[in-house]
mmCIF file of C-alpha atoms and ligand atoms in Angstrom:
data_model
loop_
_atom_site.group_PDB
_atom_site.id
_atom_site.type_symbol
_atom_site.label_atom_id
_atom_site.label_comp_id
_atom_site.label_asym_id
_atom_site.label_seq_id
_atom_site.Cartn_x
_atom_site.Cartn_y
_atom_site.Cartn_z
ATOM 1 C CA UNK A 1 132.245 173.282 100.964
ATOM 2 C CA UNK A 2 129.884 172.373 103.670
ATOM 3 C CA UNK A 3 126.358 172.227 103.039
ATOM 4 C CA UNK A 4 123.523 173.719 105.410
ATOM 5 C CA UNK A 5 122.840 170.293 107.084
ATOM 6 C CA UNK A 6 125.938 169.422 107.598
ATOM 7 C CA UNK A 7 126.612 173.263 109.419
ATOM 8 C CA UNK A 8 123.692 173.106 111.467
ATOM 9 C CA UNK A 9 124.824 169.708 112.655
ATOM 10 C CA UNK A 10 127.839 171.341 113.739
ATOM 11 C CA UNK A 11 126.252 174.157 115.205
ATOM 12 C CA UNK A 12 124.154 171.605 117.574
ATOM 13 C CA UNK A 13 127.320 169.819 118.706
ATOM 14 C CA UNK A 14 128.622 173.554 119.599
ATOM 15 C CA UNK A 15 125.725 174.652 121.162
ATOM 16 C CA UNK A 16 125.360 171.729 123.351
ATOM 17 C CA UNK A 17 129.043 170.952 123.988
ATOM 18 C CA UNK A 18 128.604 167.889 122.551
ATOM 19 C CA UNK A 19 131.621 165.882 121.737
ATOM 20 C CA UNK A 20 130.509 162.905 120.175
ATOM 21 C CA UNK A 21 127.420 160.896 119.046
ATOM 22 C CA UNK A 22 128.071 158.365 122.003
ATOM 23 C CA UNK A 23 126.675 161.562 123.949
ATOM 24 C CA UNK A 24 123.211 162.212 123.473
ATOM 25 C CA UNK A 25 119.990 160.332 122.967
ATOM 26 C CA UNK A 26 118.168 161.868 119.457
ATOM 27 C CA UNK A 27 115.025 162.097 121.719
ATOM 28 C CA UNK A 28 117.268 164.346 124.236
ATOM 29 C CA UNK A 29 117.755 167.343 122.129
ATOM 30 C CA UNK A 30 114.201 166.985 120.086
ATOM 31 C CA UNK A 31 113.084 167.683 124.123
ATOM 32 C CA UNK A 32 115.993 170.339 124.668
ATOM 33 C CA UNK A 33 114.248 171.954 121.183
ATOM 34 C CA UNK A 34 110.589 171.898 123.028
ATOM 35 C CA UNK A 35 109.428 169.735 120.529
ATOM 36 C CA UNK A 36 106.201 167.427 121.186
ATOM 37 C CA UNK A 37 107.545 163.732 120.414
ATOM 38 C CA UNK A 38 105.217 160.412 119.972
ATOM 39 C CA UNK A 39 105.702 157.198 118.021
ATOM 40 C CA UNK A 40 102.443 155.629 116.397
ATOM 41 C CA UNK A 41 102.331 153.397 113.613
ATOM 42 C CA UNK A 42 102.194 155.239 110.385
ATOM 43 C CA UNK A 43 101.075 153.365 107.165
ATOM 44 C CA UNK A 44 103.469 154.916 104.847
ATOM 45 C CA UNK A 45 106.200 156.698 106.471
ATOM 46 C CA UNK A 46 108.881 156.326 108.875
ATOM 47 C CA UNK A 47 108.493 159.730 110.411
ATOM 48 C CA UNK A 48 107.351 163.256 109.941
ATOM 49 C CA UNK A 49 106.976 166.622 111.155
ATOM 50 C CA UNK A 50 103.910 168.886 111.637
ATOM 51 C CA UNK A 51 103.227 171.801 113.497
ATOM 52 C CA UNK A 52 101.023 171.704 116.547
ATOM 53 C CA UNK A 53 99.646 175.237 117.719
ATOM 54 C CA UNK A 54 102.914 177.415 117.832
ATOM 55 C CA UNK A 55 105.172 174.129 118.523
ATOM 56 C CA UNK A 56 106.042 171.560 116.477
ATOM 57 C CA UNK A 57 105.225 167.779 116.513
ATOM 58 C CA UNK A 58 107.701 164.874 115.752
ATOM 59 C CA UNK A 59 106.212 161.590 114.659
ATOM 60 C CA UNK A 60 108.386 158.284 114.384
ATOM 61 C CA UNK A 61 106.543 155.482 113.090
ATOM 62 C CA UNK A 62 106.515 152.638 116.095
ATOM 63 C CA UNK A 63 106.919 150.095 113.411
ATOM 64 C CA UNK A 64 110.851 150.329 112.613
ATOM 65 C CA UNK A 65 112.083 147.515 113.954
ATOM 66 C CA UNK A 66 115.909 148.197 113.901
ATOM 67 C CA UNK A 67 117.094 150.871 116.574
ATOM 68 C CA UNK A 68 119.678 152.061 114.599
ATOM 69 C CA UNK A 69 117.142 153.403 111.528
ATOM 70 C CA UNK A 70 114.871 154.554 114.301
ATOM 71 C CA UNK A 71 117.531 156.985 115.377
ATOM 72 C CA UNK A 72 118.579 158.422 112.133
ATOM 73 C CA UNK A 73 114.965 158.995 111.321
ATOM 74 C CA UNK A 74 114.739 160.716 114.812
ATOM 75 C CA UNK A 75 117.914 162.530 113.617
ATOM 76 C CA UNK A 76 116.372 163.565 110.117
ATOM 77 C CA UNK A 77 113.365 164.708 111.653
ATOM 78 C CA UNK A 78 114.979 166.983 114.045
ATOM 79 C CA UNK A 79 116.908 168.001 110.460
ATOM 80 C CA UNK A 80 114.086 169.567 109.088
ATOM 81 C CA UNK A 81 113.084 171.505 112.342
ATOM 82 C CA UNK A 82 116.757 172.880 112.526
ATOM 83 C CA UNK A 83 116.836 174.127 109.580
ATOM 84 C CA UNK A 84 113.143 175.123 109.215
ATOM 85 C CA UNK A 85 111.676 172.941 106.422
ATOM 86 C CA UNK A 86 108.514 172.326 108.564
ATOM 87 C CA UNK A 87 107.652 176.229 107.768
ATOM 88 C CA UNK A 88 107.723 175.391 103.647
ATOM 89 C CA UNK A 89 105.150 172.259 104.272
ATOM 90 C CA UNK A 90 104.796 168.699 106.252
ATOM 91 C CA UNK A 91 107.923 166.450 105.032
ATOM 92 C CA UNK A 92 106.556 162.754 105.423
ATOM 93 C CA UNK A 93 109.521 160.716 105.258
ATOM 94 C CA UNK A 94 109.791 156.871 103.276
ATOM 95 C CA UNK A 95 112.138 154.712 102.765
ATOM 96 C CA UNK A 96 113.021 156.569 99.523
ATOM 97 C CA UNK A 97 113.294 159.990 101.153
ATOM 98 C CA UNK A 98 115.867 159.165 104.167
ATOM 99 C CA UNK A 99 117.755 156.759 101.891
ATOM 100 C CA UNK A 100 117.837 158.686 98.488
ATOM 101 C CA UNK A 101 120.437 161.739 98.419
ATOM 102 C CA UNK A 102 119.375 163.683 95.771
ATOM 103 C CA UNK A 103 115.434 163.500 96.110
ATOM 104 C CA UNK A 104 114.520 167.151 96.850
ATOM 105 C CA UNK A 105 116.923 169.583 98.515
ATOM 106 C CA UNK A 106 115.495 169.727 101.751
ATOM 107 C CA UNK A 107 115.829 165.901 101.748
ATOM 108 C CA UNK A 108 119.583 166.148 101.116
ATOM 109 C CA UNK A 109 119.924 168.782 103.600
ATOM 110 C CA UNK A 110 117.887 166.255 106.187
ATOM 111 C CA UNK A 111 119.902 163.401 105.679
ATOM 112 C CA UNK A 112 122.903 165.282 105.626
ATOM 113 C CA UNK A 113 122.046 167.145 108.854
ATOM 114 C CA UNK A 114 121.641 163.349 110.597
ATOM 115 C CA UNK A 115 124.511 162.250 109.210
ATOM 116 C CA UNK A 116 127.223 164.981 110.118
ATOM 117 C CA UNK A 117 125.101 164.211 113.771
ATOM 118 C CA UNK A 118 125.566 160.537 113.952
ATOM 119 C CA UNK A 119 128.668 160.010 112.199
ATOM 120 C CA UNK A 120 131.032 163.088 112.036
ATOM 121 C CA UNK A 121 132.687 163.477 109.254
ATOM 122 C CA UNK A 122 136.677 163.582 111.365
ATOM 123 C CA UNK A 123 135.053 160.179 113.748
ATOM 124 C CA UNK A 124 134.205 158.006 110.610
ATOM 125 C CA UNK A 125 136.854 158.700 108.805
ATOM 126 C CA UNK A 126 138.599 157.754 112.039
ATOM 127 C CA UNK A 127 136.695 154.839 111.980
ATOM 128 C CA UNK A 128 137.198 153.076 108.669
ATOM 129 C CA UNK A 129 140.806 154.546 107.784
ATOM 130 C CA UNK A 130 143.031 150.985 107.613
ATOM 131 C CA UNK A 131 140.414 148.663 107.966
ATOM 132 C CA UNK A 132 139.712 146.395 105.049
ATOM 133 C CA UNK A 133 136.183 147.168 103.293
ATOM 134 C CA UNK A 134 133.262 144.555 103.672
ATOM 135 C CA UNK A 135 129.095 144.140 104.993
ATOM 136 C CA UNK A 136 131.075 143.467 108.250
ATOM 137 C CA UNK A 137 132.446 146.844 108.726
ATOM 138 C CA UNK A 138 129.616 148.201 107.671
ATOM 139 C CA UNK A 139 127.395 146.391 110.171
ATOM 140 C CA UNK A 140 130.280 147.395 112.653
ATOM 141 C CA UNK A 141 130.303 150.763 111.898
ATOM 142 C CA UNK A 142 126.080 150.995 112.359
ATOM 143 C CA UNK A 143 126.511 149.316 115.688
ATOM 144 C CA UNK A 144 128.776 151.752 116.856
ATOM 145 C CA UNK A 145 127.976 154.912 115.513
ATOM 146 C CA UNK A 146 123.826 153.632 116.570
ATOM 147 C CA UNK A 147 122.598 154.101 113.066
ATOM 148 C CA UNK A 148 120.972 152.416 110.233
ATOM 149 C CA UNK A 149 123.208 150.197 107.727
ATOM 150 C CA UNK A 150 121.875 152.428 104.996
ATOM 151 C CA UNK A 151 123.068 155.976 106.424
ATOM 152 C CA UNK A 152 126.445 154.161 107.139
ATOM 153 C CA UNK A 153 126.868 153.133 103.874
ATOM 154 C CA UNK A 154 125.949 156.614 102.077
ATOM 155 C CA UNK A 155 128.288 157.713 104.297
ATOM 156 C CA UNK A 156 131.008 155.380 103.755
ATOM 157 C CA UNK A 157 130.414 156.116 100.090
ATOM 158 C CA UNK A 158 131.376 159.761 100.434
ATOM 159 C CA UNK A 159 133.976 159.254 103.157
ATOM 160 C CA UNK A 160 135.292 155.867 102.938
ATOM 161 C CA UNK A 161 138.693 155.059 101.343
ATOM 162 C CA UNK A 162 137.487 151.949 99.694
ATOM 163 C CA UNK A 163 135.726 152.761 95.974
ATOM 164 C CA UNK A 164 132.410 151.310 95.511
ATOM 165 C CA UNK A 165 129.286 151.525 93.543
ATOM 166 C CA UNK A 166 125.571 151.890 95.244
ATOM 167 C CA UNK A 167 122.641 151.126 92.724
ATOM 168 C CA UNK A 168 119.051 151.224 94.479
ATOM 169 C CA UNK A 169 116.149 149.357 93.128
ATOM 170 C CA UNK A 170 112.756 149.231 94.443
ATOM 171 C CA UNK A 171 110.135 146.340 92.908
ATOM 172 C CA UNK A 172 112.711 145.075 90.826
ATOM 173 C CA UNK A 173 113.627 148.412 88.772
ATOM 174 C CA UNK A 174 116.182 150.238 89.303
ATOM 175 C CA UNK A 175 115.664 153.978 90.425
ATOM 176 C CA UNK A 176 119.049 155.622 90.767
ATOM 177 C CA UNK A 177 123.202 154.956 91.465
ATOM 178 C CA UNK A 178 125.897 156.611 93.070
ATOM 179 C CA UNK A 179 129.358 155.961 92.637
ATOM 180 C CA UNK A 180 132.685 157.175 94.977
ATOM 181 C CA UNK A 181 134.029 159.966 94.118
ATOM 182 C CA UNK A 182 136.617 160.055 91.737
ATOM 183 C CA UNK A 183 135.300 156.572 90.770
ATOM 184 C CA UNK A 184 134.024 155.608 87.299
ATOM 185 C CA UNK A 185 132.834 152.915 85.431
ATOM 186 C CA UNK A 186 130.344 152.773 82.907
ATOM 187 C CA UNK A 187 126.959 152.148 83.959
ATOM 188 C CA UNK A 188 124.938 149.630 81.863
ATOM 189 C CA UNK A 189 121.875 151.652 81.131
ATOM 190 C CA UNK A 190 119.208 150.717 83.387
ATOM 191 C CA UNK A 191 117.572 153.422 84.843
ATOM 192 C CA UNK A 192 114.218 152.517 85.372
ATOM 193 C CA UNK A 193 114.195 149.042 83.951
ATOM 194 C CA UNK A 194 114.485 145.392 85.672
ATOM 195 C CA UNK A 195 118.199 145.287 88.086
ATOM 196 C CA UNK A 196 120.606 142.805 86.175
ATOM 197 C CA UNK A 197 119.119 139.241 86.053
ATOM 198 C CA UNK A 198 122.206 137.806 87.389
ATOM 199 C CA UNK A 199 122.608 140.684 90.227
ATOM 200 C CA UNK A 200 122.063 139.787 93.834
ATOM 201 C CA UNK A 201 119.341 142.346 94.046
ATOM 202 C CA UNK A 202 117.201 140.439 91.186
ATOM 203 C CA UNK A 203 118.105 137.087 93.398
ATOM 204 C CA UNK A 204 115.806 138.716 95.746
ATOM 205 C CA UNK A 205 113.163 140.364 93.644
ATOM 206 C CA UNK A 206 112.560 136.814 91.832
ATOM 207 C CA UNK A 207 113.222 133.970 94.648
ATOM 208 C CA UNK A 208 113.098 135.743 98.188
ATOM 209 C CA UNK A 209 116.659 135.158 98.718
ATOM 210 C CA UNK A 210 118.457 136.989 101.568
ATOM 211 C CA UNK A 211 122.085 135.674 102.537
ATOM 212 C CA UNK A 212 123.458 135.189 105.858
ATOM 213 C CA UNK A 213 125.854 137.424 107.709
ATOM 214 C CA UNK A 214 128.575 134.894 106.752
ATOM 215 C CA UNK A 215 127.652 135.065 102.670
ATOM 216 C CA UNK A 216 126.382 138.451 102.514
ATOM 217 C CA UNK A 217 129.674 139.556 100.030
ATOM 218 C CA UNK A 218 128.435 137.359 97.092
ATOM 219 C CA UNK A 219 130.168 137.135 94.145
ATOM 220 C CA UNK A 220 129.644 138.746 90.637
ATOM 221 C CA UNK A 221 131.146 139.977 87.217
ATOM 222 C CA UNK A 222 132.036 143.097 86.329
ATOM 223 C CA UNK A 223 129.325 142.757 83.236
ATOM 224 C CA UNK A 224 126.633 142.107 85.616
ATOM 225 C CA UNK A 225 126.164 145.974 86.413
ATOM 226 C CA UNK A 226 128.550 147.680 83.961
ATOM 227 C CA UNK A 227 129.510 148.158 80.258
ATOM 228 C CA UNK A 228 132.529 145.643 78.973
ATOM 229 C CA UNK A 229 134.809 145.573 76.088
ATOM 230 C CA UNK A 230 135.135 141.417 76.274
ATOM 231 C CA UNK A 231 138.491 140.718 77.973
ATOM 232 C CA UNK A 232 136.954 142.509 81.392
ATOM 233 C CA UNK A 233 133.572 140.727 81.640
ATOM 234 C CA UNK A 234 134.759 137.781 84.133
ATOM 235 C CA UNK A 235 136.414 140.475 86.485
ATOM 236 C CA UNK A 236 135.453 139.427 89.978
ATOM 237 C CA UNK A 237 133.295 142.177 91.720
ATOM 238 C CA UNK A 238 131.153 141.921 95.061
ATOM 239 C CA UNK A 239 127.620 142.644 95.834
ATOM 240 C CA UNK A 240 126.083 143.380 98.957
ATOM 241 C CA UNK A 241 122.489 143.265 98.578
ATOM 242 C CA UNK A 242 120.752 145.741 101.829
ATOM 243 C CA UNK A 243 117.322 145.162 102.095
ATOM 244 C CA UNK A 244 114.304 146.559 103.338
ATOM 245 C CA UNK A 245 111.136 144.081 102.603
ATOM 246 C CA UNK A 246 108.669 146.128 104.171
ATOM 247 C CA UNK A 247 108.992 149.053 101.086
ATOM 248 C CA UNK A 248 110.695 146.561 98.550
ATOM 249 C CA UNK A 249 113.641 148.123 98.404
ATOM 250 C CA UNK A 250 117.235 146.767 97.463
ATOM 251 C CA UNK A 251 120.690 148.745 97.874
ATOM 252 C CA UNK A 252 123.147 146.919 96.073
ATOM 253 C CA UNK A 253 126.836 147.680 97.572
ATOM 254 C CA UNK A 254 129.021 146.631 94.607
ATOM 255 C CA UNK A 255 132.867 147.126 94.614
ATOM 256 C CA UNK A 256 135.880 145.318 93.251
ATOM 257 C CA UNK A 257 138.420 143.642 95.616
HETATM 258 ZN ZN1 ZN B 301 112.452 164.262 105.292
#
């Protein structure tokens, strides 16, 4: 079933005659809405929304230095106009509310919105059918569909063919995963405490580390993020460690080959 996001994205792409994200500049249809736009730096957010007189305000912080998450804030901003969240309260927007699915409906409905409008659903499917999975098609796929590596990879998760596991960590605990669906392994149980000590994410947490491009699909065990029964701990697994130093945030992409 399509959710409301997702339908009002549609509805935009209607109403405009858009035909494909290649189309339109964010900033374009937040004007075409008559909404105010500015970018200042904001301490703790990456954008919000707030109502000025009888018109409405959009607010990017200027800060965000990768295009690509600058325009799927843009896009979740315009999310919560479309589909009137900024009537219910002021949505101010962190890394943990454009990246994290499930925090708050009118968060999922925000990020789903941008997605559908960045990457729709029939195009990225297009996209990643019979290509091989790795952090290069993901860094592919944000280059071409403009967006941030996170949104692609949220996407991918829902949409891609390859299974894969997302676990995302902030100061070195883990807050929440997300798995494929139709995909299941057995979590170790670490909500809320430390990320694995021999995970890529805790590589970062302790030492700094951040791979290049090249080594960016490091390898791991299947016991570093899941329960084993002894004969399967060795099994080779990946993980893809995304991060975002300015809120101390890891996602960890893990799959098997
Ligand atoms: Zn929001």
């Amino acid at each position: 079933m399509m959710n409301e996001g997702c339908a009002a994205a549609r509805r935009l792409y209607h109403e405009f005659g858009l035909r494909g994200p290649q189309d339109f500049s964010v900033e374009e249809l937040i004007n075409a809405r008559n909404i105010f736009y500015s970018e200042k730096p904001l301490a703790h957010a990456d954008g919000r929304i707030v109502p000025r007189g009888s018109r409405v305000m959009i607010i990017l912080n200027s800060d965000i230095p990768y295009a690509g998450r600058r325009r799927f804030t843009q896009a979740h901003e315009l999310g919560h106009f479309e589909l009137r969240h900024y009537l219910k309260g002021t949505p101010e927007d962190t890394a943990l509310t454009l990246d994290y699915y499930q925090h708050g409906n009118q968060e999922y409905e925000a990020n789903q919105f941008a997605t559908e409008l960045l990457m729709p659903g029939d195009l990225f499917r297009e996209f990643v059918k019979d290509k091989p999975f790795s952090p290069d098609l993901l860094r592919t796929a944000a280059d071409y569909f403009q967006t941030s590596i996170t949104s692609v990879t949220f996407r991918y998760l829902e949409q891609g063919p390859h299974p894969l596991y997302l676990f995302y960590s902030r100061n070195g605990n883990l807050l929440y995963f997300k798995q494929s669906p139709g995909y299941w392994l057995k979590v170790k149980d670490l909500t809320r405490l430390s990320v694995p000590t021999d995970s890529v994410a805790m590589e970062y947490y302790r030492d700094g580390t951040i791979y290049s491009r090249e080594e960016s699909a490091q390898e791991i065990v299947k016991s570093t993020w899941f329960e084993t029964q002894g004969w399967d701990d060795r099994h080779l697994f990946y993980e893809f460690a995304i991060v975002t130093k300015a809120y101390d945030t890891v996602l960890s992409v893990v799959w098997s080959p």
